[in-house]
Amino acid sequence: MHALCLFVEQGEKAFMRYEGTVETLGEILSHQGGEQNLFYTVSHIKSSALPRELGVPWKMKIPDFERTEYLAFDIDGIQETQDVHDLEHVMEEWLKKIGEPIGERHYIASGHGMHILLRIPEQRSIDFFKFYASKYKAACLLLYAELFKTGITCKQVDPSIFEPSRLLR
């Protein structure tokens, strides 16, 4: 089985792993209480590659990348109270400029900013990360410029998350 993975804090330095789609992982999150550290992948991985319980997932590199169907963008330092409608407008303008067809969008408050997950029309292999790194960096700079132009302040749109083994928090 290949799935997106979510790691939910279960105590000090103990995390439980869940697998599924963005929608099923969202359902799991809706039943979690209180503030917790959450880590997740946007790439599908071989589920047999990870233990069910982990100590410190942020120190791990995710093994056995299979494919991805999402592009993730990490906007550092944006106000979490920022109206998603404002972000949606910026995303529309930005997507027109980069000329990429994008499906659904998910906005996730990260504690220090915002993650935006964009569903891409076709699943991509690991080669995608090798060949499109410079284009991704340019897209991050353009998104930062669009945010700035509309008065939405942030520290950066972080290009370092563009790798298949990245865990997001």
JSON list of C-alpha atoms in Angstrom, two decimals:
[
{"chain": "A", "resi": 1, "resn": "MET", "atom": "CA", "xyz": [0.00, 0.00, 0.00]},
{"chain": "A", "resi": 2, "resn": "HIS", "atom": "CA", "xyz": [1.18, 3.53, -0.76]},
{"chain": "A", "resi": 3, "resn": "ALA", "atom": "CA", "xyz": [-0.23, 6.44, 1.19]},
{"chain": "A", "resi": 4, "resn": "LEU", "atom": "CA", "xyz": [0.24, 9.90, 2.58]},
{"chain": "A", "resi": 5, "resn": "CYS", "atom": "CA", "xyz": [1.32, 9.70, 6.22]},
{"chain": "A", "resi": 6, "resn": "LEU", "atom": "CA", "xyz": [0.35, 11.75, 9.23]},
{"chain": "A", "resi": 7, "resn": "PHE", "atom": "CA", "xyz": [2.22, 11.54, 12.54]},
{"chain": "A", "resi": 8, "resn": "VAL", "atom": "CA", "xyz": [0.22, 12.70, 15.59]},
{"chain": "A", "resi": 9, "resn": "GLU", "atom": "CA", "xyz": [1.87, 13.47, 18.91]},
{"chain": "A", "resi": 10, "resn": "GLN", "atom": "CA", "xyz": [0.85, 10.90, 21.54]},
{"chain": "A", "resi": 11, "resn": "GLY", "atom": "CA", "xyz": [3.04, 12.06, 24.41]},
{"chain": "A", "resi": 12, "resn": "GLU", "atom": "CA", "xyz": [6.52, 13.40, 24.91]},
{"chain": "A", "resi": 13, "resn": "LYS", "atom": "CA", "xyz": [8.52, 12.42, 21.81]},
{"chain": "A", "resi": 14, "resn": "ALA", "atom": "CA", "xyz": [6.03, 9.70, 20.87]},
{"chain": "A", "resi": 15, "resn": "PHE", "atom": "CA", "xyz": [4.01, 9.82, 17.66]},
{"chain": "A", "resi": 16, "resn": "MET", "atom": "CA", "xyz": [1.40, 7.55, 16.09]},
{"chain": "A", "resi": 17, "resn": "ARG", "atom": "CA", "xyz": [1.38, 7.08, 12.31]},
{"chain": "A", "resi": 18, "resn": "TYR", "atom": "CA", "xyz": [-1.82, 7.22, 10.23]},
{"chain": "A", "resi": 19, "resn": "GLU", "atom": "CA", "xyz": [-2.09, 6.63, 6.49]},
{"chain": "A", "resi": 20, "resn": "GLY", "atom": "CA", "xyz": [-4.58, 7.75, 3.88]},
{"chain": "A", "resi": 21, "resn": "THR", "atom": "CA", "xyz": [-5.62, 10.53, 1.53]},
{"chain": "A", "resi": 22, "resn": "VAL", "atom": "CA", "xyz": [-5.72, 14.23, 2.36]},
{"chain": "A", "resi": 23, "resn": "GLU", "atom": "CA", "xyz": [-9.43, 13.85, 3.05]},
{"chain": "A", "resi": 24, "resn": "THR", "atom": "CA", "xyz": [-9.14, 10.82, 5.37]},
{"chain": "A", "resi": 25, "resn": "LEU", "atom": "CA", "xyz": [-6.20, 12.37, 7.24]},
{"chain": "A", "resi": 26, "resn": "GLY", "atom": "CA", "xyz": [-8.28, 15.55, 7.65]},
{"chain": "A", "resi": 27, "resn": "GLU", "atom": "CA", "xyz": [-11.02, 13.43, 9.21]},
{"chain": "A", "resi": 28, "resn": "ILE", "atom": "CA", "xyz": [-8.50, 11.94, 11.66]},
{"chain": "A", "resi": 29, "resn": "LEU", "atom": "CA", "xyz": [-7.33, 15.43, 12.59]},
{"chain": "A", "resi": 30, "resn": "SER", "atom": "CA", "xyz": [-10.87, 16.60, 13.28]},
{"chain": "A", "resi": 31, "resn": "HIS", "atom": "CA", "xyz": [-11.08, 14.03, 16.10]},
{"chain": "A", "resi": 32, "resn": "GLN", "atom": "CA", "xyz": [-7.79, 15.02, 17.77]},
{"chain": "A", "resi": 33, "resn": "GLY", "atom": "CA", "xyz": [-8.12, 17.21, 20.84]},
{"chain": "A", "resi": 34, "resn": "GLY", "atom": "CA", "xyz": [-5.94, 20.09, 21.96]},
{"chain": "A", "resi": 35, "resn": "GLU", "atom": "CA", "xyz": [-2.75, 21.42, 20.47]},
{"chain": "A", "resi": 36, "resn": "GLN", "atom": "CA", "xyz": [-0.38, 18.77, 19.22]},
{"chain": "A", "resi": 37, "resn": "ASN", "atom": "CA", "xyz": [2.62, 18.55, 17.00]},
{"chain": "A", "resi": 38, "resn": "LEU", "atom": "CA", "xyz": [1.68, 16.99, 13.68]},
{"chain": "A", "resi": 39, "resn": "PHE", "atom": "CA", "xyz": [4.02, 15.92, 10.93]},
{"chain": "A", "resi": 40, "resn": "TYR", "atom": "CA", "xyz": [2.92, 14.78, 7.49]},
{"chain": "A", "resi": 41, "resn": "THR", "atom": "CA", "xyz": [4.13, 13.82, 4.06]},
{"chain": "A", "resi": 42, "resn": "VAL", "atom": "CA", "xyz": [2.77, 15.12, 0.78]},
{"chain": "A", "resi": 43, "resn": "SER", "atom": "CA", "xyz": [4.36, 12.20, -1.05]},
{"chain": "A", "resi": 44, "resn": "HIS", "atom": "CA", "xyz": [3.09, 8.66, -1.19]},
{"chain": "A", "resi": 45, "resn": "ILE", "atom": "CA", "xyz": [5.47, 6.24, 0.44]},
{"chain": "A", "resi": 46, "resn": "LYS", "atom": "CA", "xyz": [5.56, 2.50, 0.88]},
{"chain": "A", "resi": 47, "resn": "SER", "atom": "CA", "xyz": [3.78, 2.03, 4.19]},
{"chain": "A", "resi": 48, "resn": "SER", "atom": "CA", "xyz": [5.95, -0.94, 5.12]},
{"chain": "A", "resi": 49, "resn": "ALA", "atom": "CA", "xyz": [8.91, 1.45, 5.23]},
{"chain": "A", "resi": 50, "resn": "LEU", "atom": "CA", "xyz": [7.91, 3.07, 8.51]},
{"chain": "A", "resi": 51, "resn": "PRO", "atom": "CA", "xyz": [7.23, 1.79, 12.02]},
{"chain": "A", "resi": 52, "resn": "ARG", "atom": "CA", "xyz": [3.77, 2.34, 13.48]},
{"chain": "A", "resi": 53, "resn": "GLU", "atom": "CA", "xyz": [5.12, 4.41, 16.39]},
{"chain": "A", "resi": 54, "resn": "LEU", "atom": "CA", "xyz": [8.02, 6.81, 16.21]},
{"chain": "A", "resi": 55, "resn": "GLY", "atom": "CA", "xyz": [10.22, 8.70, 18.61]},
{"chain": "A", "resi": 56, "resn": "VAL", "atom": "CA", "xyz": [11.20, 11.88, 16.75]},
{"chain": "A", "resi": 57, "resn": "PRO", "atom": "CA", "xyz": [9.85, 12.02, 13.19]},
{"chain": "A", "resi": 58, "resn": "TRP", "atom": "CA", "xyz": [11.42, 15.39, 12.36]},
{"chain": "A", "resi": 59, "resn": "LYS", "atom": "CA", "xyz": [14.86, 13.75, 12.51]},
{"chain": "A", "resi": 60, "resn": "MET", "atom": "CA", "xyz": [13.85, 11.18, 9.90]},
{"chain": "A", "resi": 61, "resn": "LYS", "atom": "CA", "xyz": [14.14, 11.16, 6.16]},
{"chain": "A", "resi": 62, "resn": "ILE", "atom": "CA", "xyz": [11.17, 9.37, 4.67]},
{"chain": "A", "resi": 63, "resn": "PRO", "atom": "CA", "xyz": [12.31, 6.19, 2.89]},
{"chain": "A", "resi": 64, "resn": "ASP", "atom": "CA", "xyz": [10.83, 4.59, -0.21]},
{"chain": "A", "resi": 65, "resn": "PHE", "atom": "CA", "xyz": [9.28, 7.57, -1.93]},
{"chain": "A", "resi": 66, "resn": "GLU", "atom": "CA", "xyz": [6.76, 6.33, -4.47]},
{"chain": "A", "resi": 67, "resn": "ARG", "atom": "CA", "xyz": [5.08, 9.34, -6.09]},
{"chain": "A", "resi": 68, "resn": "THR", "atom": "CA", "xyz": [3.47, 12.66, -5.34]},
{"chain": "A", "resi": 69, "resn": "GLU", "atom": "CA", "xyz": [0.25, 14.27, -6.46]},
{"chain": "A", "resi": 70, "resn": "TYR", "atom": "CA", "xyz": [0.70, 17.49, -4.46]},
{"chain": "A", "resi": 71, "resn": "LEU", "atom": "CA", "xyz": [2.99, 20.47, -4.51]},
{"chain": "A", "resi": 72, "resn": "ALA", "atom": "CA", "xyz": [3.53, 21.97, -1.08]},
{"chain": "A", "resi": 73, "resn": "PHE", "atom": "CA", "xyz": [4.43, 25.58, -0.38]},
{"chain": "A", "resi": 74, "resn": "ASP", "atom": "CA", "xyz": [5.57, 26.76, 3.05]},
{"chain": "A", "resi": 75, "resn": "ILE", "atom": "CA", "xyz": [4.83, 30.44, 3.73]},
{"chain": "A", "resi": 76, "resn": "ASP", "atom": "CA", "xyz": [6.87, 31.40, 6.79]},
{"chain": "A", "resi": 77, "resn": "GLY", "atom": "CA", "xyz": [5.80, 34.23, 9.07]},
{"chain": "A", "resi": 78, "resn": "ILE", "atom": "CA", "xyz": [2.34, 34.82, 7.58]},
{"chain": "A", "resi": 79, "resn": "GLN", "atom": "CA", "xyz": [-0.38, 35.60, 10.11]},
{"chain": "A", "resi": 80, "resn": "GLU", "atom": "CA", "xyz": [-2.44, 32.47, 10.72]},
{"chain": "A", "resi": 81, "resn": "THR", "atom": "CA", "xyz": [-5.47, 34.72, 11.07]},
{"chain": "A", "resi": 82, "resn": "GLN", "atom": "CA", "xyz": [-5.01, 35.82, 7.46]},
{"chain": "A", "resi": 83, "resn": "ASP", "atom": "CA", "xyz": [-8.27, 35.42, 5.61]},
{"chain": "A", "resi": 84, "resn": "VAL", "atom": "CA", "xyz": [-8.10, 32.31, 3.41]},
{"chain": "A", "resi": 85, "resn": "HIS", "atom": "CA", "xyz": [-10.23, 34.23, 0.89]},
{"chain": "A", "resi": 86, "resn": "ASP", "atom": "CA", "xyz": [-7.36, 36.74, 0.53]},
{"chain": "A", "resi": 87, "resn": "LEU", "atom": "CA", "xyz": [-4.90, 33.88, 0.04]},
{"chain": "A", "resi": 88, "resn": "GLU", "atom": "CA", "xyz": [-7.22, 32.27, -2.48]},
{"chain": "A", "resi": 89, "resn": "HIS", "atom": "CA", "xyz": [-7.23, 35.48, -4.53]},
{"chain": "A", "resi": 90, "resn": "VAL", "atom": "CA", "xyz": [-3.41, 35.63, -4.45]},
{"chain": "A", "resi": 91, "resn": "MET", "atom": "CA", "xyz": [-3.20, 31.96, -5.46]},
{"chain": "A", "resi": 92, "resn": "GLU", "atom": "CA", "xyz": [-5.47, 32.57, -8.46]},
{"chain": "A", "resi": 93, "resn": "GLU", "atom": "CA", "xyz": [-3.27, 35.42, -9.69]},
{"chain": "A", "resi": 94, "resn": "TRP", "atom": "CA", "xyz": [-0.09, 33.47, -9.05]},
{"chain": "A", "resi": 95, "resn": "LEU", "atom": "CA", "xyz": [-1.35, 30.35, -10.85]},
{"chain": "A", "resi": 96, "resn": "LYS", "atom": "CA", "xyz": [-2.21, 32.45, -13.90]},
{"chain": "A", "resi": 97, "resn": "LYS", "atom": "CA", "xyz": [1.36, 33.73, -13.98]},
{"chain": "A", "resi": 98, "resn": "ILE", "atom": "CA", "xyz": [3.08, 30.38, -13.62]},
{"chain": "A", "resi": 99, "resn": "GLY", "atom": "CA", "xyz": [0.72, 28.77, -16.13]},
{"chain": "A", "resi": 100, "resn": "GLU", "atom": "CA", "xyz": [0.38, 25.45, -14.34]},
{"chain": "A", "resi": 101, "resn": "PRO", "atom": "CA", "xyz": [-2.94, 23.60, -14.15]},
{"chain": "A", "resi": 102, "resn": "ILE", "atom": "CA", "xyz": [-3.72, 22.96, -10.49]},
{"chain": "A", "resi": 103, "resn": "GLY", "atom": "CA", "xyz": [-6.62, 21.13, -8.89]},
{"chain": "A", "resi": 104, "resn": "GLU", "atom": "CA", "xyz": [-7.87, 21.45, -5.34]},
{"chain": "A", "resi": 105, "resn": "ARG", "atom": "CA", "xyz": [-6.05, 23.47, -2.70]},
{"chain": "A", "resi": 106, "resn": "HIS", "atom": "CA", "xyz": [-5.63, 22.86, 1.00]},
{"chain": "A", "resi": 107, "resn": "TYR", "atom": "CA", "xyz": [-4.50, 25.48, 3.53]},
{"chain": "A", "resi": 108, "resn": "ILE", "atom": "CA", "xyz": [-2.88, 24.28, 6.76]},
{"chain": "A", "resi": 109, "resn": "ALA", "atom": "CA", "xyz": [-1.81, 26.58, 9.61]},
{"chain": "A", "resi": 110, "resn": "SER", "atom": "CA", "xyz": [1.69, 25.42, 10.54]},
{"chain": "A", "resi": 111, "resn": "GLY", "atom": "CA", "xyz": [2.20, 27.28, 13.80]},
{"chain": "A", "resi": 112, "resn": "HIS", "atom": "CA", "xyz": [4.78, 29.55, 12.20]},
{"chain": "A", "resi": 113, "resn": "GLY", "atom": "CA", "xyz": [2.98, 30.26, 8.97]},
{"chain": "A", "resi": 114, "resn": "MET", "atom": "CA", "xyz": [0.89, 28.47, 6.39]},
{"chain": "A", "resi": 115, "resn": "HIS", "atom": "CA", "xyz": [1.29, 25.40, 4.20]},
{"chain": "A", "resi": 116, "resn": "ILE", "atom": "CA", "xyz": [-0.54, 25.37, 0.91]},
{"chain": "A", "resi": 117, "resn": "LEU", "atom": "CA", "xyz": [-1.01, 22.00, -0.76]},
{"chain": "A", "resi": 118, "resn": "LEU", "atom": "CA", "xyz": [-1.86, 22.08, -4.45]},
{"chain": "A", "resi": 119, "resn": "ARG", "atom": "CA", "xyz": [-3.07, 18.95, -6.22]},
{"chain": "A", "resi": 120, "resn": "ILE", "atom": "CA", "xyz": [-1.25, 18.58, -9.51]},
{"chain": "A", "resi": 121, "resn": "PRO", "atom": "CA", "xyz": [-3.03, 17.02, -12.50]},
{"chain": "A", "resi": 122, "resn": "GLU", "atom": "CA", "xyz": [-0.77, 13.99, -12.82]},
{"chain": "A", "resi": 123, "resn": "GLN", "atom": "CA", "xyz": [1.25, 12.10, -10.27]},
{"chain": "A", "resi": 124, "resn": "ARG", "atom": "CA", "xyz": [4.99, 12.69, -10.41]},
{"chain": "A", "resi": 125, "resn": "SER", "atom": "CA", "xyz": [7.95, 10.42, -9.78]},
{"chain": "A", "resi": 126, "resn": "ILE", "atom": "CA", "xyz": [11.15, 11.22, -7.90]},
{"chain": "A", "resi": 127, "resn": "ASP", "atom": "CA", "xyz": [12.64, 12.67, -11.12]},
{"chain": "A", "resi": 128, "resn": "PHE", "atom": "CA", "xyz": [10.20, 15.55, -10.78]},
{"chain": "A", "resi": 129, "resn": "PHE", "atom": "CA", "xyz": [12.14, 16.79, -7.74]},
{"chain": "A", "resi": 130, "resn": "LYS", "atom": "CA", "xyz": [15.46, 16.54, -9.57]},
{"chain": "A", "resi": 131, "resn": "PHE", "atom": "CA", "xyz": [14.44, 18.35, -12.74]},
{"chain": "A", "resi": 132, "resn": "TYR", "atom": "CA", "xyz": [12.13, 21.05, -11.39]},
{"chain": "A", "resi": 133, "resn": "ALA", "atom": "CA", "xyz": [14.06, 22.38, -8.39]},
{"chain": "A", "resi": 134, "resn": "SER", "atom": "CA", "xyz": [15.01, 25.68, -10.07]},
{"chain": "A", "resi": 135, "resn": "LYS", "atom": "CA", "xyz": [11.48, 26.17, -11.45]},
{"chain": "A", "resi": 136, "resn": "TYR", "atom": "CA", "xyz": [10.08, 25.55, -7.95]},
{"chain": "A", "resi": 137, "resn": "LYS", "atom": "CA", "xyz": [12.43, 28.19, -6.46]},
{"chain": "A", "resi": 138, "resn": "ALA", "atom": "CA", "xyz": [11.28, 30.68, -9.10]},
{"chain": "A", "resi": 139, "resn": "ALA", "atom": "CA", "xyz": [7.63, 29.84, -8.30]},
{"chain": "A", "resi": 140, "resn": "CYS", "atom": "CA", "xyz": [8.32, 30.51, -4.58]},
{"chain": "A", "resi": 141, "resn": "LEU", "atom": "CA", "xyz": [9.83, 33.92, -5.38]},
{"chain": "A", "resi": 142, "resn": "LEU", "atom": "CA", "xyz": [6.88, 34.79, -7.60]},
{"chain": "A", "resi": 143, "resn": "LEU", "atom": "CA", "xyz": [4.39, 33.72, -4.89]},
{"chain": "A", "resi": 144, "resn": "TYR", "atom": "CA", "xyz": [6.26, 35.88, -2.36]},
{"chain": "A", "resi": 145, "resn": "ALA", "atom": "CA", "xyz": [6.03, 38.84, -4.76]},
{"chain": "A", "resi": 146, "resn": "GLU", "atom": "CA", "xyz": [2.28, 38.27, -5.26]},
{"chain": "A", "resi": 147, "resn": "LEU", "atom": "CA", "xyz": [1.72, 38.17, -1.50]},
{"chain": "A", "resi": 148, "resn": "PHE", "atom": "CA", "xyz": [3.74, 41.36, -1.02]},
{"chain": "A", "resi": 149, "resn": "LYS", "atom": "CA", "xyz": [1.91, 43.12, -3.86]},
{"chain": "A", "resi": 150, "resn": "THR", "atom": "CA", "xyz": [-1.46, 42.49, -2.19]},
{"chain": "A", "resi": 151, "resn": "GLY", "atom": "CA", "xyz": [-0.28, 43.59, 1.25]},
{"chain": "A", "resi": 152, "resn": "ILE", "atom": "CA", "xyz": [0.04, 40.13, 2.80]},
{"chain": "A", "resi": 153, "resn": "THR", "atom": "CA", "xyz": [3.29, 40.07, 4.72]},
{"chain": "A", "resi": 154, "resn": "CYS", "atom": "CA", "xyz": [5.44, 37.03, 5.35]},
{"chain": "A", "resi": 155, "resn": "LYS", "atom": "CA", "xyz": [9.12, 36.26, 5.92]},
{"chain": "A", "resi": 156, "resn": "GLN", "atom": "CA", "xyz": [9.55, 33.99, 2.91]},
{"chain": "A", "resi": 157, "resn": "VAL", "atom": "CA", "xyz": [8.06, 31.25, 0.77]},
{"chain": "A", "resi": 158, "resn": "ASP", "atom": "CA", "xyz": [10.55, 28.54, 1.68]},
{"chain": "A", "resi": 159, "resn": "PRO", "atom": "CA", "xyz": [11.94, 26.61, -1.33]},
{"chain": "A", "resi": 160, "resn": "SER", "atom": "CA", "xyz": [13.83, 24.09, 0.84]},
{"chain": "A", "resi": 161, "resn": "ILE", "atom": "CA", "xyz": [10.75, 21.86, 1.27]},
{"chain": "A", "resi": 162, "resn": "PHE", "atom": "CA", "xyz": [10.88, 20.75, -2.38]},
{"chain": "A", "resi": 163, "resn": "GLU", "atom": "CA", "xyz": [12.19, 17.24, -1.82]},
{"chain": "A", "resi": 164, "resn": "PRO", "atom": "CA", "xyz": [10.46, 13.86, -1.79]},
{"chain": "A", "resi": 165, "resn": "SER", "atom": "CA", "xyz": [11.54, 12.88, 1.72]},
{"chain": "A", "resi": 166, "resn": "ARG", "atom": "CA", "xyz": [10.29, 16.08, 3.40]},
{"chain": "A", "resi": 167, "resn": "LEU", "atom": "CA", "xyz": [8.14, 15.89, 6.50]},
{"chain": "A", "resi": 168, "resn": "LEU", "atom": "CA", "xyz": [6.06, 19.02, 7.08]},
{"chain": "A", "resi": 169, "resn": "ARG", "atom": "CA", "xyz": [4.98, 20.26, 10.51]}
]
